[in-house]
Amino acid sequence: MLKLSKICVRDTLKCLDLSVAAGERILVVGGNGAGKSTLFGVISGRINPDHGSVVVDGMDMTIVSECKRTYIISSILQDMKAGMVEEMTILENMKLAYMRTGGRKVSKGDIDIFKAKLSIFGMDLENKSHEYARNLSGGEKQALSIVMATSADYKLLLLDEVTSALSQKVSDLVMSSIDEITSMERKTCLMITHDTRYMHSFGNRTLEMKDGVLCGALRSS
Amino acid sequence: MIGIQELLTSIEVGLILGIVAIGVFTTFKTINFADMTCDGSFVSGAAVTAVLIRGGINPYLAILASMIAGGIAGVLTAVLNVKYKIADLLAGIIVAYMLYSVNLMVMGNSPSVTFVDHRTIFSDSSLPAVVVMTMLVTAVTCMMFSSFGLKLRAVGYNKQFATTHGIDVDKITILGLAMSNAMIASGGSIFSQFQGFSDVSGGFGMLVMGLASIIVGTNVLPFKREPLLILSCIAGSILYRLFINVALHSDALGIKTQNLNLVTGVIMIGIMLMKGGVNRNAKAK
């Protein structure tokens, strides 16, 4: 599904190799400056590697722009504001989310699926479709950005420190909801986190990253 | 004292320049791009119209041609910004500066071209012009409700979000500026047909007028949803013309005609201080 070969980015990533099978859900842990966000930047296309190749679903994506990669790679960044347009309503954000894969018209069925996913979080967001995103709490915003990232079709989901700004209770809820959505849809998923509490509970594999290289699996199933 | 005829003329001019205000609104508020091309593209629309109408071309086709000319100017500004990374403000200033020479060339190196004896959309009555303007406003409002309008707004509000959600920010910016300057040029075209001449300096102050109309309109009318704010631009433009008329008739208060800009500026500041400014980012902070 995802194959990174000999990826080098200045001094941040050092000849990194990674293979992820379809449907695998992997947690990447590591300290500050380990190169986790750079690794995600390379996969999403935000950062061009100095050397190496990025292959997703059999297609060489190394020189494909970030915008074009979003057709198959969906990502949620640490900054909640990047996951939605706060000045738009939940419904307008939903329409934008469905445009990621080419801008097809949103059907009533799409809206129902979107609301069903929102209901997984138990925050009553499904009944607030005309609410402006700026009026939502931090946890609600993150829930909305996760549902937006997983609404249109995607092959790979990248989650970058999605719980870092949330309280423990909301983090647990968000993590279990992500687990539920990604396992239900059998999608490939990579998540970065500092939070070691989820090392043994999220996904199938936990990898540790240190000084720009993947040291090995802390857990695998 | 303002006469009824003067009042009607103010409303008519306000409506025409409301089209320009919509163009300015699209760049400054919707896609958050400080586009200074306006003063140049307005004259481009007027210049193309004057030359074509004098050449016997249908005045409606002249509006269409002026929109193409304005659209090209907008594309040029956008390309300088998105491809060559020249700051939005500077890119617009450079293009507007160059357009002065281009407009002069279009008008046969003459600073003014009159076509009062030729047929325009105002020849029989003002109704055809009102229909054209209604069509333009309806088209832009519908566009704002469409998926393209949603993308324009997303790019203006949050470029990082737009990129991570598959919106080609560069393409949308280019299309947005093309559309905005096409609207501004159509305003120039209709205004020149209203006046019966085109002047190479006619665009001076159009940007300020557009911004002032946005400030007045968005602060006076209760609309909050972006697509409906388009209507606020038209209302703001009409109110702005009425302010100018008041300023021109303020002799009784000891204010002279030469104080026009000062008086209208003070009225603008007053409205801004009442409810906030034109820059939504500053407002958000």
mmCIF file of N, CA, C and O in Angstrom, chain A residues 66-67 70 77 81-85 87-88 92 95-96 99-100 148, chain B residues 147 150-151 153-154 157-158 160-161 163-168 224-225:
data_model
loop_
_atom_site.group_PDB
_atom_site.id
_atom_site.type_symbol
_atom_site.label_atom_id
_atom_site.label_comp_id
_atom_site.label_asym_id
_atom_site.label_seq_id
_atom_site.Cartn_x
_atom_site.Cartn_y
_atom_site.Cartn_z
ATOM 1 N N GLU A 66 1.250 18.123 -3.559
ATOM 2 C CA GLU A 66 0.456 17.853 -2.359
ATOM 3 C C GLU A 66 -1.040 17.882 -2.681
ATOM 4 O O GLU A 66 -1.803 17.024 -2.240
ATOM 5 N N CYS A 67 -1.435 18.858 -3.502
ATOM 6 C CA CYS A 67 -2.846 19.018 -3.849
ATOM 7 C C CYS A 67 -3.388 17.778 -4.572
ATOM 8 O O CYS A 67 -4.459 17.279 -4.250
ATOM 9 N N THR A 70 -3.973 14.556 -2.470
ATOM 10 C CA THR A 70 -5.125 14.496 -1.566
ATOM 11 C C THR A 70 -6.267 13.649 -2.133
ATOM 12 O O THR A 70 -7.196 13.328 -1.415
ATOM 13 N N LEU A 77 -3.964 17.482 10.456
ATOM 14 C CA LEU A 77 -2.763 18.056 11.054
ATOM 15 C C LEU A 77 -2.989 18.397 12.526
ATOM 16 O O LEU A 77 -4.117 18.436 13.011
ATOM 17 N N LYS A 81 -7.097 24.296 13.216
ATOM 18 C CA LYS A 81 -7.620 25.262 12.252
ATOM 19 C C LYS A 81 -7.387 24.804 10.816
ATOM 20 O O LYS A 81 -8.059 25.263 9.897
ATOM 21 N N ALA A 82 -6.375 23.922 10.628
ATOM 22 C CA ALA A 82 -6.074 23.462 9.265
ATOM 23 C C ALA A 82 -7.064 22.405 8.786
ATOM 24 O O ALA A 82 -7.127 22.084 7.611
ATOM 25 N N GLY A 83 -7.846 21.880 9.710
ATOM 26 C CA GLY A 83 -8.755 20.794 9.355
ATOM 27 C C GLY A 83 -10.129 21.234 8.918
ATOM 28 O O GLY A 83 -10.951 20.411 8.511
ATOM 29 N N MET A 84 -10.410 22.535 9.014
ATOM 30 C CA MET A 84 -11.745 23.032 8.641
ATOM 31 C C MET A 84 -11.662 24.532 8.373
ATOM 32 O O MET A 84 -10.658 25.167 8.696
ATOM 33 N N VAL A 85 -12.731 25.062 7.824
ATOM 34 C CA VAL A 85 -12.814 26.517 7.668
ATOM 35 C C VAL A 85 -13.723 27.001 8.792
ATOM 36 O O VAL A 85 -14.929 26.751 8.782
ATOM 37 N N GLU A 87 -14.839 29.789 9.545
ATOM 38 C CA GLU A 87 -15.841 30.815 9.195
ATOM 39 C C GLU A 87 -17.004 30.227 8.407
ATOM 40 O O GLU A 87 -17.868 30.963 7.927
ATOM 41 N N MET A 88 -17.022 28.918 8.209
ATOM 42 C CA MET A 88 -18.129 28.280 7.498
ATOM 43 C C MET A 88 -18.896 27.355 8.450
ATOM 44 O O MET A 88 -18.374 26.951 9.494
ATOM 45 N N GLU A 92 -21.337 23.424 5.247
ATOM 46 C CA GLU A 92 -20.458 23.926 4.181
ATOM 47 C C GLU A 92 -19.104 23.214 4.225
ATOM 48 O O GLU A 92 -18.538 22.869 3.185
ATOM 49 N N LYS A 95 -19.471 19.884 2.612
ATOM 50 C CA LYS A 95 -19.453 19.955 1.140
ATOM 51 C C LYS A 95 -18.020 20.065 0.634
ATOM 52 O O LYS A 95 -17.650 19.432 -0.356
ATOM 53 N N LEU A 96 -17.214 20.877 1.329
ATOM 54 C CA LEU A 96 -15.804 21.012 0.929
ATOM 55 C C LEU A 96 -15.069 19.684 1.070
ATOM 56 O O LEU A 96 -14.233 19.336 0.242
ATOM 57 N N MET A 99 -15.496 17.480 -1.774
ATOM 58 C CA MET A 99 -14.869 17.968 -3.009
ATOM 59 C C MET A 99 -13.432 17.470 -3.165
ATOM 60 O O MET A 99 -12.848 17.586 -4.227
ATOM 61 N N ARG A 100 -12.864 16.955 -2.069
ATOM 62 C CA ARG A 100 -11.453 16.530 -2.111
ATOM 63 C C ARG A 100 -11.171 15.544 -3.242
ATOM 64 O O ARG A 100 -10.109 15.566 -3.848
ATOM 65 N N MET A 148 -14.386 14.943 8.449
ATOM 66 C CA MET A 148 -14.163 15.546 7.122
ATOM 67 C C MET A 148 -13.073 14.798 6.353
ATOM 68 O O MET A 148 -13.192 14.551 5.157
ATOM 69 N N SER B 147 -20.100 25.281 -5.966
ATOM 70 C CA SER B 147 -18.903 24.657 -5.380
ATOM 71 C C SER B 147 -17.667 25.524 -5.659
ATOM 72 O O SER B 147 -16.762 25.588 -4.841
ATOM 73 N N LEU B 150 -17.609 28.156 -3.042
ATOM 74 C CA LEU B 150 -17.189 27.551 -1.774
ATOM 75 C C LEU B 150 -15.656 27.426 -1.737
ATOM 76 O O LEU B 150 -15.012 27.697 -0.719
ATOM 77 N N LYS B 151 -15.097 27.024 -2.889
ATOM 78 C CA LYS B 151 -13.633 26.890 -2.972
ATOM 79 C C LYS B 151 -12.965 28.264 -2.855
ATOM 80 O O LYS B 151 -11.936 28.393 -2.193
ATOM 81 N N ARG B 153 -14.028 30.861 -1.268
ATOM 82 C CA ARG B 153 -14.087 31.275 0.136
ATOM 83 C C ARG B 153 -13.116 30.475 0.988
ATOM 84 O O ARG B 153 -12.467 31.032 1.890
ATOM 85 N N ALA B 154 -13.001 29.180 0.696
ATOM 86 C CA ALA B 154 -12.064 28.339 1.473
ATOM 87 C C ALA B 154 -10.634 28.823 1.287
ATOM 88 O O ALA B 154 -9.860 28.898 2.243
ATOM 89 N N TYR B 157 -10.192 32.083 3.292
ATOM 90 C CA TYR B 157 -10.191 31.932 4.750
ATOM 91 C C TYR B 157 -9.028 31.093 5.261
ATOM 92 O O TYR B 157 -8.472 31.385 6.313
ATOM 93 N N ASN B 158 -8.698 30.013 4.538
ATOM 94 C CA ASN B 158 -7.737 29.073 5.099
ATOM 95 C C ASN B 158 -7.007 28.316 3.974
ATOM 96 O O ASN B 158 -7.461 27.277 3.514
ATOM 97 N N GLN B 160 -4.165 26.730 4.030
ATOM 98 C CA GLN B 160 -3.619 25.424 4.430
ATOM 99 C C GLN B 160 -4.701 24.343 4.330
ATOM 100 O O GLN B 160 -4.460 23.252 3.822
ATOM 101 N N PHE B 161 -5.886 24.690 4.786
ATOM 102 C CA PHE B 161 -7.007 23.750 4.681
ATOM 103 C C PHE B 161 -7.281 23.429 3.211
ATOM 104 O O PHE B 161 -7.470 22.274 2.835
ATOM 105 N N THR B 163 -5.342 23.485 0.643
ATOM 106 C CA THR B 163 -4.324 22.605 0.052
ATOM 107 C C THR B 163 -4.515 21.162 0.499
ATOM 108 O O THR B 163 -4.459 20.246 -0.315
ATOM 109 N N THR B 164 -4.784 20.977 1.803
ATOM 110 C CA THR B 164 -4.913 19.601 2.294
ATOM 111 C C THR B 164 -6.260 18.973 1.913
ATOM 112 O O THR B 164 -6.484 17.801 2.164
ATOM 113 N N HIS B 165 -7.145 19.760 1.308
ATOM 114 C CA HIS B 165 -8.423 19.204 0.860
ATOM 115 C C HIS B 165 -8.558 19.250 -0.656
ATOM 116 O O HIS B 165 -9.662 19.333 -1.197
ATOM 117 N N GLY B 166 -7.418 19.224 -1.317
ATOM 118 C CA GLY B 166 -7.408 19.043 -2.770
ATOM 119 C C GLY B 166 -7.807 20.257 -3.576
ATOM 120 O O GLY B 166 -8.097 20.131 -4.780
ATOM 121 N N ILE B 167 -7.857 21.442 -2.965
ATOM 122 C CA ILE B 167 -8.197 22.647 -3.736
ATOM 123 C C ILE B 167 -6.902 23.251 -4.267
ATOM 124 O O ILE B 167 -5.974 23.512 -3.492
ATOM 125 N N ASP B 168 -6.845 23.438 -5.578
ATOM 126 C CA ASP B 168 -5.657 24.023 -6.196
ATOM 127 C C ASP B 168 -5.694 25.535 -5.946
ATOM 128 O O ASP B 168 -6.366 26.289 -6.657
ATOM 129 N N LYS B 224 -25.157 38.455 6.853
ATOM 130 C CA LYS B 224 -23.923 37.915 7.419
ATOM 131 C C LYS B 224 -23.334 36.830 6.504
ATOM 132 O O LYS B 224 -22.127 36.629 6.478
ATOM 133 N N ARG B 225 -24.197 36.127 5.754
ATOM 134 C CA ARG B 225 -23.694 35.042 4.896
ATOM 135 C C ARG B 225 -23.010 35.640 3.674
ATOM 136 O O ARG B 225 -23.544 36.549 3.028
#
